[in-house]
Tab-separated table of C-alpha atoms in Angstrom:
chain	number	residue	atom	x	y	z
L	53	UNK	CA	23.877	-2.005	16.501
L	54	UNK	CA	24.245	0.942	18.853
L	55	UNK	CA	21.304	3.255	19.473
L	56	UNK	CA	23.233	6.329	18.343
L	57	UNK	CA	23.220	6.939	14.556
L	58	UNK	CA	26.715	6.513	13.112
L	59	UNK	CA	26.571	9.443	10.736
L	60	UNK	CA	30.342	9.590	10.427
L	61	UNK	CA	30.496	6.151	8.834
L	62	UNK	CA	27.895	7.139	6.245
L	63	UNK	CA	29.542	10.479	5.464
L	64	UNK	CA	32.974	8.949	5.134
L	65	UNK	CA	31.711	6.255	2.822
L	66	UNK	CA	30.277	8.832	0.438
L	67	UNK	CA	32.745	11.672	0.832
L	68	UNK	CA	33.757	11.347	-2.794
L	69	UNK	CA	31.264	12.099	-5.567
L	70	UNK	CA	29.527	8.917	-6.645
L	71	UNK	CA	26.885	8.209	-9.255
L	72	UNK	CA	23.525	7.120	-7.909
L	73	UNK	CA	23.759	3.695	-9.521
L	74	UNK	CA	27.157	3.040	-7.944
L	75	UNK	CA	25.929	4.411	-4.606
L	76	UNK	CA	22.935	2.097	-4.737
L	77	UNK	CA	25.200	-0.878	-5.428
L	78	UNK	CA	27.415	-0.037	-2.460
L	79	UNK	CA	24.441	0.427	-0.155
L	80	UNK	CA	22.963	-2.872	-1.294
L	81	UNK	CA	26.232	-4.713	-0.679
L	82	UNK	CA	26.410	-3.260	2.837
L	83	UNK	CA	22.886	-4.379	3.610
L	84	UNK	CA	23.475	-7.889	2.302
L	85	UNK	CA	26.563	-8.328	4.472
L	86	UNK	CA	24.820	-6.834	7.464
L	87	UNK	CA	21.761	-9.053	7.180
L	88	UNK	CA	24.035	-12.099	6.985
L	89	UNK	CA	25.393	-11.164	10.428
L	90	UNK	CA	21.938	-11.861	11.973
L	91	UNK	CA	22.008	-8.460	13.701
L	92	UNK	CA	18.545	-7.539	12.371
L	93	UNK	CA	16.760	-10.534	13.827
L	94	UNK	CA	16.538	-9.429	17.443
L	95	UNK	CA	13.527	-7.686	18.962
L	96	UNK	CA	15.832	-4.938	20.242
L	97	UNK	CA	17.172	-4.109	16.779
L	98	UNK	CA	13.700	-3.882	15.289
L	99	UNK	CA	12.372	-1.650	18.077
L	100	UNK	CA	15.443	0.557	17.719
L	101	UNK	CA	14.745	1.076	14.009
L	102	UNK	CA	11.105	1.982	14.690
L	103	UNK	CA	12.221	4.385	17.427
L	104	UNK	CA	14.590	6.062	14.988
L	105	UNK	CA	11.823	6.416	12.431
L	106	UNK	CA	9.484	7.980	14.974
L	107	UNK	CA	12.199	10.379	16.185
L	108	UNK	CA	13.025	11.424	12.636
L	109	UNK	CA	9.410	12.287	11.944
L	110	UNK	CA	8.701	13.982	15.264
L	111	UNK	CA	11.934	16.001	15.292
L	112	UNK	CA	11.230	17.284	11.786
L	113	UNK	CA	7.434	17.320	11.796
L	114	UNK	CA	6.960	20.763	10.269
L	115	UNK	CA	9.709	20.253	7.706
L	116	UNK	CA	8.021	17.106	6.442
L	117	UNK	CA	4.606	18.802	6.315
L	118	UNK	CA	6.087	21.728	4.396
L	119	UNK	CA	7.875	19.426	1.954
L	120	UNK	CA	4.679	17.514	1.194
L	121	UNK	CA	2.862	20.826	0.717
L	122	UNK	CA	5.549	22.080	-1.669
L	123	UNK	CA	5.370	18.890	-3.680
L	124	UNK	CA	1.569	18.945	-4.140
L	125	UNK	CA	-0.416	18.364	-0.943
L	126	UNK	CA	-1.423	21.955	-0.221
L	127	UNK	CA	-4.358	20.872	1.965
L	128	UNK	CA	-3.155	21.093	5.567
L	129	UNK	CA	-4.985	17.985	6.707
L	130	UNK	CA	-3.433	15.993	3.889
L	131	UNK	CA	0.203	16.972	4.450
L	132	UNK	CA	-0.144	16.702	8.239
L	133	UNK	CA	-1.741	13.270	7.844
L	134	UNK	CA	1.296	12.084	5.870
L	135	UNK	CA	3.477	12.638	8.938
L	136	UNK	CA	1.004	11.773	11.698
L	137	UNK	CA	-0.141	8.518	10.118
L	138	UNK	CA	3.447	7.425	9.519
L	139	UNK	CA	4.253	8.030	13.195
L	140	UNK	CA	1.086	6.206	14.252
L	141	UNK	CA	1.958	3.219	12.070
L	142	UNK	CA	5.388	2.946	13.681
L	143	UNK	CA	4.007	3.342	17.204
L	144	UNK	CA	1.236	0.785	16.676
L	145	UNK	CA	3.733	-1.719	15.307
L	146	UNK	CA	6.030	-1.181	18.308
L	147	UNK	CA	3.156	-1.877	20.681
L	148	UNK	CA	2.362	-5.207	19.011
L	149	UNK	CA	5.740	-6.459	17.811
L	150	UNK	CA	6.682	-8.668	20.744
L	151	UNK	CA	3.509	-10.703	20.302
L	152	UNK	CA	3.952	-10.940	16.552
L	153	UNK	CA	7.475	-12.319	16.960
L	154	UNK	CA	6.501	-15.157	19.306
L	155	UNK	CA	6.677	-18.598	17.680
L	156	UNK	CA	3.228	-20.155	17.285
L	157	UNK	CA	2.524	-23.754	18.182
L	158	UNK	CA	0.596	-25.564	15.456
L	159	UNK	CA	-1.797	-28.511	15.776
L	160	UNK	CA	-0.156	-31.789	14.846
L	161	UNK	CA	-1.444	-35.359	14.363
L	162	UNK	CA	-2.650	-36.845	17.646
L	163	UNK	CA	-0.131	-39.659	17.718
L	164	UNK	CA	2.761	-37.224	17.380
L	165	UNK	CA	1.480	-35.064	20.205
L	166	UNK	CA	1.035	-38.136	22.412
L	167	UNK	CA	4.676	-39.069	21.853
L	168	UNK	CA	6.005	-35.661	22.859
L	169	UNK	CA	6.389	-34.017	19.465
L	170	UNK	CA	5.570	-30.366	18.931
L	171	UNK	CA	4.919	-28.284	15.793
L	172	UNK	CA	6.205	-24.706	15.879
L	173	UNK	CA	5.932	-21.947	13.257
L	174	UNK	CA	8.614	-19.268	13.360
L	175	UNK	CA	8.471	-16.066	11.333
L	176	UNK	CA	11.828	-15.151	9.856
L	177	UNK	CA	12.781	-12.067	7.823
L	178	UNK	CA	13.261	-12.475	4.102
L	179	UNK	CA	16.297	-10.187	3.996
L	180	UNK	CA	17.272	-7.056	2.103
L	181	UNK	CA	14.112	-5.399	0.840
L	182	UNK	CA	13.648	-2.890	-1.984
L	183	UNK	CA	10.725	-0.500	-1.516
L	184	UNK	CA	9.783	1.356	-4.702
L	185	UNK	CA	7.860	4.457	-3.667
L	186	UNK	CA	5.196	6.352	-5.634
L	187	UNK	CA	4.581	10.092	-5.568
L	188	UNK	CA	1.044	10.137	-4.195
L	189	UNK	CA	1.978	9.200	-0.637
L	190	UNK	CA	5.226	11.112	-0.078
L	191	UNK	CA	5.744	9.559	3.369
L	192	UNK	CA	2.901	7.094	3.862
L	193	UNK	CA	3.747	4.976	0.829
L	194	UNK	CA	7.463	4.944	1.583
L	195	UNK	CA	7.714	4.857	5.372
L	196	UNK	CA	4.682	2.686	6.080
L	197	UNK	CA	6.150	-0.149	3.978
L	198	UNK	CA	9.483	0.550	5.708
L	199	UNK	CA	7.775	0.024	9.081
L	200	UNK	CA	6.598	-3.399	7.882
L	201	UNK	CA	10.046	-4.295	6.560
L	202	UNK	CA	12.029	-3.117	9.584
L	203	UNK	CA	9.631	-4.637	12.115
L	204	UNK	CA	10.055	-7.927	10.284
L	205	UNK	CA	13.852	-7.705	10.577
L	206	UNK	CA	14.570	-6.714	6.981
L	207	UNK	CA	17.066	-3.988	6.095
L	208	UNK	CA	15.524	-1.885	3.348
L	209	UNK	CA	16.378	0.467	0.529
L	210	UNK	CA	13.862	3.109	-0.521
L	211	UNK	CA	13.755	4.004	-4.215
L	212	UNK	CA	12.178	7.450	-3.969
L	213	UNK	CA	9.912	8.987	-6.589
L	214	UNK	CA	11.565	11.666	-8.694
L	215	UNK	CA	8.284	13.595	-8.754
L	216	UNK	CA	8.734	14.702	-5.117
L	217	UNK	CA	11.810	16.959	-5.050
L	218	UNK	CA	11.093	18.596	-1.674
L	219	UNK	CA	10.287	15.361	0.161
L	220	UNK	CA	13.140	13.499	-1.526
L	221	UNK	CA	15.655	16.150	-0.528
L	222	UNK	CA	14.520	15.994	3.078
L	223	UNK	CA	14.560	12.194	3.260
L	224	UNK	CA	17.998	12.029	1.644
L	225	UNK	CA	19.237	14.516	4.235
L	226	UNK	CA	17.622	12.982	7.321
L	227	UNK	CA	17.730	9.212	6.789
L	228	UNK	CA	21.555	9.134	7.110
L	229	UNK	CA	21.286	11.186	10.318
L	230	UNK	CA	18.886	8.793	12.009
L	231	UNK	CA	19.758	5.413	10.488
L	232	UNK	CA	22.831	3.447	9.675
L	233	UNK	CA	22.946	2.739	5.941
L	234	UNK	CA	23.011	-0.990	6.604
L	235	UNK	CA	19.521	-0.708	8.105
L	236	UNK	CA	17.682	1.893	6.021
L	237	UNK	CA	18.830	4.029	3.123
L	238	UNK	CA	17.334	5.833	0.152
L	239	UNK	CA	18.242	6.423	-3.472
L	240	UNK	CA	16.606	8.563	-6.116
L	241	UNK	CA	16.868	8.609	-9.881
L	242	UNK	CA	15.178	7.933	-13.171
L	243	UNK	CA	14.782	4.896	-15.363
L	244	UNK	CA	18.496	4.123	-15.420
L	245	UNK	CA	18.705	3.917	-11.637
L	246	UNK	CA	15.555	1.779	-11.363
L	247	UNK	CA	16.782	-0.541	-14.104
L	248	UNK	CA	20.114	-0.988	-12.345
L	249	UNK	CA	18.631	-1.460	-8.891
L	250	UNK	CA	16.223	-4.103	-10.167
L	251	UNK	CA	19.180	-6.245	-11.233
L	252	UNK	CA	20.328	-6.572	-7.614
L	253	UNK	CA	19.378	-9.889	-5.973
L	254	UNK	CA	17.055	-8.451	-3.350
L	255	UNK	CA	15.345	-10.859	-0.980
L	256	UNK	CA	12.006	-9.043	-1.287
L	257	UNK	CA	10.571	-6.260	-3.452
L	258	UNK	CA	7.698	-4.014	-2.400
L	259	UNK	CA	6.179	-1.778	-5.072
L	260	UNK	CA	3.411	0.767	-4.923
L	261	UNK	CA	2.738	1.943	-8.464
L	262	UNK	CA	0.974	1.367	-11.737
L	263	UNK	CA	0.072	-1.911	-13.418
L	264	UNK	CA	2.711	-1.243	-16.089
L	265	UNK	CA	5.472	-0.765	-13.534
L	266	UNK	CA	4.199	-3.807	-11.660
L	267	UNK	CA	4.802	-5.953	-14.741
L	268	UNK	CA	8.331	-4.574	-15.109
L	269	UNK	CA	9.082	-5.343	-11.464
L	270	UNK	CA	7.700	-8.869	-11.696
L	271	UNK	CA	9.819	-9.593	-14.761
L	272	UNK	CA	12.917	-8.351	-12.950
L	273	UNK	CA	12.015	-10.260	-9.784
L	274	UNK	CA	11.626	-13.456	-11.795
L	275	UNK	CA	15.322	-13.394	-12.670
L	276	UNK	CA	16.199	-13.961	-9.009
L	277	UNK	CA	12.926	-15.636	-7.980
L	278	UNK	CA	12.405	-12.736	-5.581
L	279	UNK	CA	9.050	-12.585	-3.770
L	280	UNK	CA	7.076	-9.399	-4.364
L	281	UNK	CA	4.302	-7.366	-2.815
L	282	UNK	CA	2.617	-5.212	-5.441
L	283	UNK	CA	0.192	-2.421	-4.580
L	284	UNK	CA	-1.178	-1.307	-7.934
L	285	UNK	CA	-4.502	0.297	-8.853
L	286	UNK	CA	-7.495	0.285	-11.123
L	287	UNK	CA	-10.731	2.024	-12.010
L	288	UNK	CA	-12.629	1.826	-8.712
L	289	UNK	CA	-16.457	1.716	-8.844
L	290	UNK	CA	-18.811	3.544	-6.472
L	291	UNK	CA	-22.284	2.049	-6.871
L	292	UNK	CA	-25.223	4.186	-5.703
L	293	UNK	CA	-28.574	2.415	-5.687
L	294	UNK	CA	-32.077	3.863	-5.500
L	295	UNK	CA	-32.281	3.432	-1.710
L	296	UNK	CA	-29.112	5.392	-0.914
L	297	UNK	CA	-28.942	8.578	1.126
L	298	UNK	CA	-28.203	10.702	-1.917
L	299	UNK	CA	-26.724	13.859	-0.328
L	300	UNK	CA	-24.521	11.720	1.907
L	301	UNK	CA	-23.371	9.525	-0.990
L	302	UNK	CA	-22.657	12.534	-3.205
L	303	UNK	CA	-20.549	14.316	-0.596
L	304	UNK	CA	-18.502	11.247	0.276
L	305	UNK	CA	-17.911	10.255	-3.343
L	306	UNK	CA	-16.975	13.803	-4.366
L	307	UNK	CA	-14.547	14.043	-1.444
L	308	UNK	CA	-13.129	10.611	-2.261
L	309	UNK	CA	-12.604	11.574	-5.897
L	310	UNK	CA	-11.104	15.020	-5.200
L	311	UNK	CA	-9.041	14.597	-2.014
L	312	UNK	CA	-5.268	14.483	-2.580
L	313	UNK	CA	-5.974	16.068	-5.955
L	314	UNK	CA	-7.714	12.815	-6.901
L	315	UNK	CA	-4.314	11.113	-6.830
L	316	UNK	CA	-4.949	8.178	-4.557
L	317	UNK	CA	-5.159	4.582	-5.679
L	318	UNK	CA	-8.385	3.958	-3.745
L	319	UNK	CA	-10.189	7.067	-5.042
L	320	UNK	CA	-13.574	6.331	-6.648
L	321	UNK	CA	-12.800	6.120	-10.351
L	322	UNK	CA	-16.443	6.567	-11.284
L	323	UNK	CA	-19.896	6.661	-9.772
L	324	UNK	CA	-22.511	4.428	-11.319
L	325	UNK	CA	-25.968	5.478	-10.164
L	326	UNK	CA	-29.428	3.975	-10.513
L	327	UNK	CA	-31.152	5.820	-13.328
L	328	UNK	CA	-34.107	6.788	-11.129
L	329	UNK	CA	-31.917	9.004	-8.915
L	330	UNK	CA	-29.230	10.088	-11.393
L	331	UNK	CA	-30.327	13.700	-11.855
L	332	UNK	CA	-30.703	14.218	-8.123
L	333	UNK	CA	-27.294	12.656	-7.508
L	334	UNK	CA	-25.610	14.914	-10.078
L	335	UNK	CA	-27.195	17.974	-8.484
L	336	UNK	CA	-25.981	16.888	-5.048
L	337	UNK	CA	-22.459	16.301	-6.396
L	338	UNK	CA	-22.326	19.841	-7.783
L	339	UNK	CA	-23.520	21.152	-4.451
L	340	UNK	CA	-20.918	19.051	-2.605
L	341	UNK	CA	-18.029	20.497	-4.643
L	342	UNK	CA	-19.008	24.013	-3.561
L	343	UNK	CA	-19.513	22.954	0.060
L	344	UNK	CA	-16.114	21.275	0.191
L	345	UNK	CA	-13.938	23.568	-1.938
L	346	UNK	CA	-15.904	26.773	-2.482
L	347	UNK	CA	-16.676	28.516	-5.752
L	348	UNK	CA	-12.978	29.167	-6.432
L	349	UNK	CA	-11.087	25.944	-5.646
L	350	UNK	CA	-7.925	27.326	-7.238
L	351	UNK	CA	-7.638	29.829	-4.410
L	352	UNK	CA	-8.634	27.328	-1.732
L	353	UNK	CA	-5.632	25.911	0.179
L	354	UNK	CA	-7.735	22.899	1.161
L	355	UNK	CA	-7.704	21.703	-2.441
L	356	UNK	CA	-4.438	19.994	-3.371
L	357	UNK	CA	-2.542	20.311	-6.638
L	358	UNK	CA	-1.884	17.774	-9.387
L	359	UNK	CA	1.652	16.405	-9.278
L	360	UNK	CA	2.949	17.989	-12.523
L	361	UNK	CA	1.986	20.090	-15.562
L	362	UNK	CA	2.254	16.946	-17.692
L	363	UNK	CA	-0.267	15.184	-15.455
L	364	UNK	CA	-2.687	18.097	-15.844
L	365	UNK	CA	-2.338	17.880	-19.618
L	366	UNK	CA	-3.031	14.147	-19.554
L	367	UNK	CA	-6.111	14.608	-17.379
L	368	UNK	CA	-7.563	17.415	-19.488
L	369	UNK	CA	-7.265	15.165	-22.530
L	370	UNK	CA	-9.757	12.802	-20.859
L	371	UNK	CA	-12.427	15.497	-20.485
L	372	UNK	CA	-15.243	15.644	-23.034
L	373	UNK	CA	-16.298	19.330	-22.811
L	374	UNK	CA	-19.860	18.417	-23.797
L	375	UNK	CA	-20.198	16.281	-20.669
L	376	UNK	CA	-18.778	18.682	-18.092
L	377	UNK	CA	-21.524	19.585	-15.623
L	378	UNK	CA	-19.142	21.191	-13.147
L	379	UNK	CA	-15.535	22.401	-13.344
L	380	UNK	CA	-13.387	21.523	-16.329
L	381	UNK	CA	-10.935	24.437	-16.161
L	382	UNK	CA	-7.216	23.838	-15.810
L	383	UNK	CA	-3.887	25.646	-15.504
L	384	UNK	CA	-1.087	23.221	-16.313
L	385	UNK	CA	1.864	25.458	-15.290
L	386	UNK	CA	0.175	25.965	-11.904
L	387	UNK	CA	-0.499	22.193	-11.687
L	388	UNK	CA	-4.188	22.968	-11.229
L	389	UNK	CA	-7.308	21.206	-12.425
L	390	UNK	CA	-10.836	22.019	-11.285
L	391	UNK	CA	-12.737	19.396	-9.322
L	392	UNK	CA	-14.680	18.200	-12.339
L	393	UNK	CA	-17.923	16.258	-12.690
L	394	UNK	CA	-18.852	14.650	-16.005
L	395	UNK	CA	-22.325	13.385	-16.910
L	396	UNK	CA	-23.741	11.433	-18.626
L	397	UNK	CA	-20.793	9.112	-19.242
L	398	UNK	CA	-20.950	5.787	-21.068
L	399	UNK	CA	-18.684	2.753	-20.709
L	400	UNK	CA	-17.195	3.462	-24.141
L	401	UNK	CA	-16.033	6.999	-23.318
L	402	UNK	CA	-12.286	7.605	-23.307
L	403	UNK	CA	-12.255	8.502	-19.626
L	404	UNK	CA	-13.401	4.972	-18.764
L	405	UNK	CA	-10.480	3.239	-20.480
L	406	UNK	CA	-8.065	3.305	-17.546
L	407	UNK	CA	-7.462	4.560	-14.011
L	408	UNK	CA	-7.951	8.337	-13.985
L	409	UNK	CA	-5.727	9.370	-11.049
L	410	UNK	CA	-6.952	12.935	-10.889
L	411	UNK	CA	-9.887	15.082	-9.669
L	412	UNK	CA	-12.406	13.929	-12.279
L	413	UNK	CA	-15.650	12.158	-11.430
L	414	UNK	CA	-17.440	10.429	-14.319
L	415	UNK	CA	-21.057	9.529	-13.544
L	416	UNK	CA	-22.769	6.617	-15.310
L	417	UNK	CA	-26.226	5.154	-14.822
L	418	UNK	CA	-27.637	1.632	-14.555
L	419	UNK	CA	-31.063	0.083	-14.378
L	420	UNK	CA	-30.374	-3.556	-13.464
L	421	UNK	CA	-27.930	-4.434	-10.678
L	422	UNK	CA	-27.210	-7.894	-12.045
L	423	UNK	CA	-26.202	-6.517	-15.448
L	424	UNK	CA	-24.109	-3.819	-13.780
L	425	UNK	CA	-22.212	-6.364	-11.696
L	426	UNK	CA	-21.604	-8.475	-14.810
L	427	UNK	CA	-20.169	-5.428	-16.584
L	428	UNK	CA	-17.855	-4.508	-13.714
L	429	UNK	CA	-16.700	-8.138	-13.447
L	430	UNK	CA	-15.776	-8.100	-17.147
L	431	UNK	CA	-13.223	-5.345	-16.422
L	432	UNK	CA	-9.833	-5.632	-14.658
L	433	UNK	CA	-10.288	-6.070	-10.927
L	434	UNK	CA	-10.236	-2.739	-9.077
L	435	UNK	CA	-8.190	-1.971	-5.987
L	436	UNK	CA	-11.246	-0.546	-4.204
L	437	UNK	CA	-15.007	-0.887	-4.397
L	438	UNK	CA	-17.796	1.129	-2.787
L	439	UNK	CA	-21.537	0.667	-2.488
L	440	UNK	CA	-24.068	3.194	-1.186
L	441	UNK	CA	-27.375	1.662	-0.218
L	442	UNK	CA	-29.869	1.143	2.585
L	443	UNK	CA	-30.801	-2.260	1.156
L	444	UNK	CA	-28.807	-4.951	2.981
L	445	UNK	CA	-29.686	-7.555	0.371
L	446	UNK	CA	-28.232	-5.351	-2.374
L	447	UNK	CA	-25.144	-4.607	-0.274
L	448	UNK	CA	-24.562	-8.303	0.349
L	449	UNK	CA	-24.996	-9.060	-3.340
L	450	UNK	CA	-22.393	-6.481	-4.377
L	451	UNK	CA	-19.867	-7.597	-1.745
L	452	UNK	CA	-20.342	-11.267	-2.613
L	453	UNK	CA	-20.212	-10.800	-6.368
L	454	UNK	CA	-17.446	-8.257	-6.929
L	455	UNK	CA	-13.759	-8.947	-6.334
L	456	UNK	CA	-11.682	-5.948	-5.234
L	457	UNK	CA	-8.822	-5.230	-2.862
L	458	UNK	CA	-10.831	-3.473	-0.153
L	459	UNK	CA	-13.564	-0.915	0.159
L	460	UNK	CA	-16.503	0.379	2.142
L	461	UNK	CA	-20.262	0.522	2.454
L	462	UNK	CA	-21.710	4.058	2.509
L	463	UNK	CA	-18.188	5.503	2.672
L	464	UNK	CA	-15.097	5.992	0.501
L	465	UNK	CA	-11.330	5.766	0.998
L	466	UNK	CA	-11.155	5.765	4.782
L	467	UNK	CA	-10.867	2.001	5.162
L	468	UNK	CA	-7.196	2.537	4.356
L	469	UNK	CA	-6.769	4.641	7.520
L	470	UNK	CA	-7.280	1.572	9.737
L	471	UNK	CA	-4.059	-0.132	10.842
L	472	UNK	CA	-5.722	-3.403	11.876
L	473	UNK	CA	-7.284	-4.158	8.471
L	474	UNK	CA	-5.231	-5.587	5.581
L	475	UNK	CA	-4.631	-3.359	2.589
L	476	UNK	CA	-3.824	-4.871	-0.774
L	477	UNK	CA	-5.006	-5.588	-4.278
L	478	UNK	CA	-6.175	-8.624	-6.201
L	479	UNK	CA	-5.649	-9.557	-9.841
L	480	UNK	CA	-4.329	-6.611	-11.825
L	481	UNK	CA	-4.743	-4.392	-8.741
L	482	UNK	CA	-1.916	-6.116	-6.922
L	483	UNK	CA	-0.449	-9.062	-5.058
L	484	UNK	CA	-0.267	-9.402	-1.279
L	485	UNK	CA	-1.216	-6.992	1.476
L	486	UNK	CA	0.205	-5.045	4.362
L	487	UNK	CA	-0.691	-2.785	7.353
L	488	UNK	CA	0.035	-3.865	10.918
L	489	UNK	CA	0.269	-7.619	11.466
L	490	UNK	CA	-0.587	-8.225	7.808
L	491	UNK	CA	2.520	-6.314	6.737
L	492	UNK	CA	4.661	-8.132	9.262
L	493	UNK	CA	3.391	-11.485	7.998
L	494	UNK	CA	3.888	-10.493	4.342
L	495	UNK	CA	7.495	-9.459	4.981
L	496	UNK	CA	8.388	-12.630	6.889
L	497	UNK	CA	8.569	-16.272	5.893
L	498	UNK	CA	6.577	-18.766	7.971
L	499	UNK	CA	9.174	-21.391	8.895
L	500	UNK	CA	7.670	-24.636	10.192
L	501	UNK	CA	9.719	-26.795	12.566
L	502	UNK	CA	8.744	-30.180	14.026
L	503	UNK	CA	10.319	-30.727	17.455
L	504	UNK	CA	10.983	-34.381	18.247
L	505	UNK	CA	12.073	-35.700	21.642
L	506	UNK	CA	15.561	-37.256	21.470
L	507	UNK	CA	15.365	-40.977	20.870
L	508	UNK	CA	11.652	-40.936	20.005
L	509	UNK	CA	11.437	-42.776	16.661
L	510	UNK	CA	8.400	-42.951	14.402
L	511	UNK	CA	8.869	-46.657	13.758
L	512	UNK	CA	6.304	-47.114	11.011
L	513	UNK	CA	8.380	-44.868	8.703
L	514	UNK	CA	11.243	-47.360	8.585
L	515	UNK	CA	11.334	-50.615	6.593
L	516	UNK	CA	10.603	-53.406	6.504
L	517	UNK	CA	7.031	-52.253	5.780
L	518	UNK	CA	4.647	-54.656	7.409
L	519	UNK	CA	0.904	-54.463	6.978
L	520	UNK	CA	0.650	-52.862	10.428
L	521	UNK	CA	3.191	-50.178	9.506
L	522	UNK	CA	1.376	-49.333	6.293
L	523	UNK	CA	-1.900	-49.006	8.165
L	524	UNK	CA	-0.200	-46.807	10.777
L	525	UNK	CA	0.374	-44.143	8.111
L	526	UNK	CA	-3.307	-43.229	8.514
L	527	UNK	CA	-2.430	-41.714	11.900
L	528	UNK	CA	-0.915	-38.731	10.068
L	529	UNK	CA	-4.383	-37.636	9.061
L	530	UNK	CA	-5.947	-37.707	12.528
L	531	UNK	CA	-5.810	-34.372	14.386
């Protein structure tokens, strides 16, 4: 593939009006044929795709920031981070890719090594990859998976979220300018388009979304036995014990619950606080809201919007007015909901039934850590888990006992900023992980090859099977 984008080919192919389902089918067919040519397997092709991605983002930096802001991320740091982190992900991957692609020699039984054999593990791309993108990371949760796919040698199709009109319009304009459609393309559309696209025999499917959508994708993938990577969600706990630094814990949990309009899959879904410090913690949370967003968050550009009026309506239905200790006001047409703190909340309250995905922080209390851990373990596994404590024994107990995708001690959310740590769910929170080398490994198949010297036979494998030959089989277990 040449380094210059062949925009003419793309434009000519779609000069005539075409429905999105038909366009998706044509793009898929192109990618399948292209992958079969082996063009995507070279180091040069992969670096070229990452270069194109970086150029697209850098050349249009402000346009992407503005689009994210128009869609819902009004906070400058949040819409800038969408672009900057996507560039950083591509650049980090470029710096490491050559090493990742090297075949790895594996230990083999001693007798094989002595006779000149060698075990080698190659990593090969799966093939044409579908990336189903959510709204809450307009670029990060579409282009970061694309970095993993392209670095692994997989052409990919992005199914963009309909909830992001400004970002979608920009991506649909720019991707054909910077990429050949055989390498990376994007489609957008509702249920009909998704349903159609999921019938295509993709070689890999990558979804970031809800548990419900994850089940739909797995059912569709089963028809073609397509491997999947599912980044889902859950109701993420933030445990605050009696030894915690309470002002610090309150500020970090409030920020974690309210940043991005509360619409991040690793946001603390609830704080559960030792009963001896609950009142102090609630007071510090109220103080933290004002420190972070002021007394009028609606007028504060550092406080992002909710994705849609319908989402605001759903979130307000979860609020018990009797338990609002801060916030609670909303303006659905303006896609606004106060940063809201609710206390005291019980496990049976409506807001605890499912992932909230909005700027609401329910606060519960506990008295016995063992009983609390048992309760959390009885629920679906969360994507993230947080513990605030100065007691290392308590920290170790929480980390050893609870299963969750990833998390932090005395912090929230920011573990997902780190490119060298795997990010992924477990149980109902997801399957598989990505970021950096972990994404590369997830999007490639480990192909094992035993290299044998010509003419070097392993005689004990061939009949007639004497006693000595049978005993020689034990050599396979000696490393």
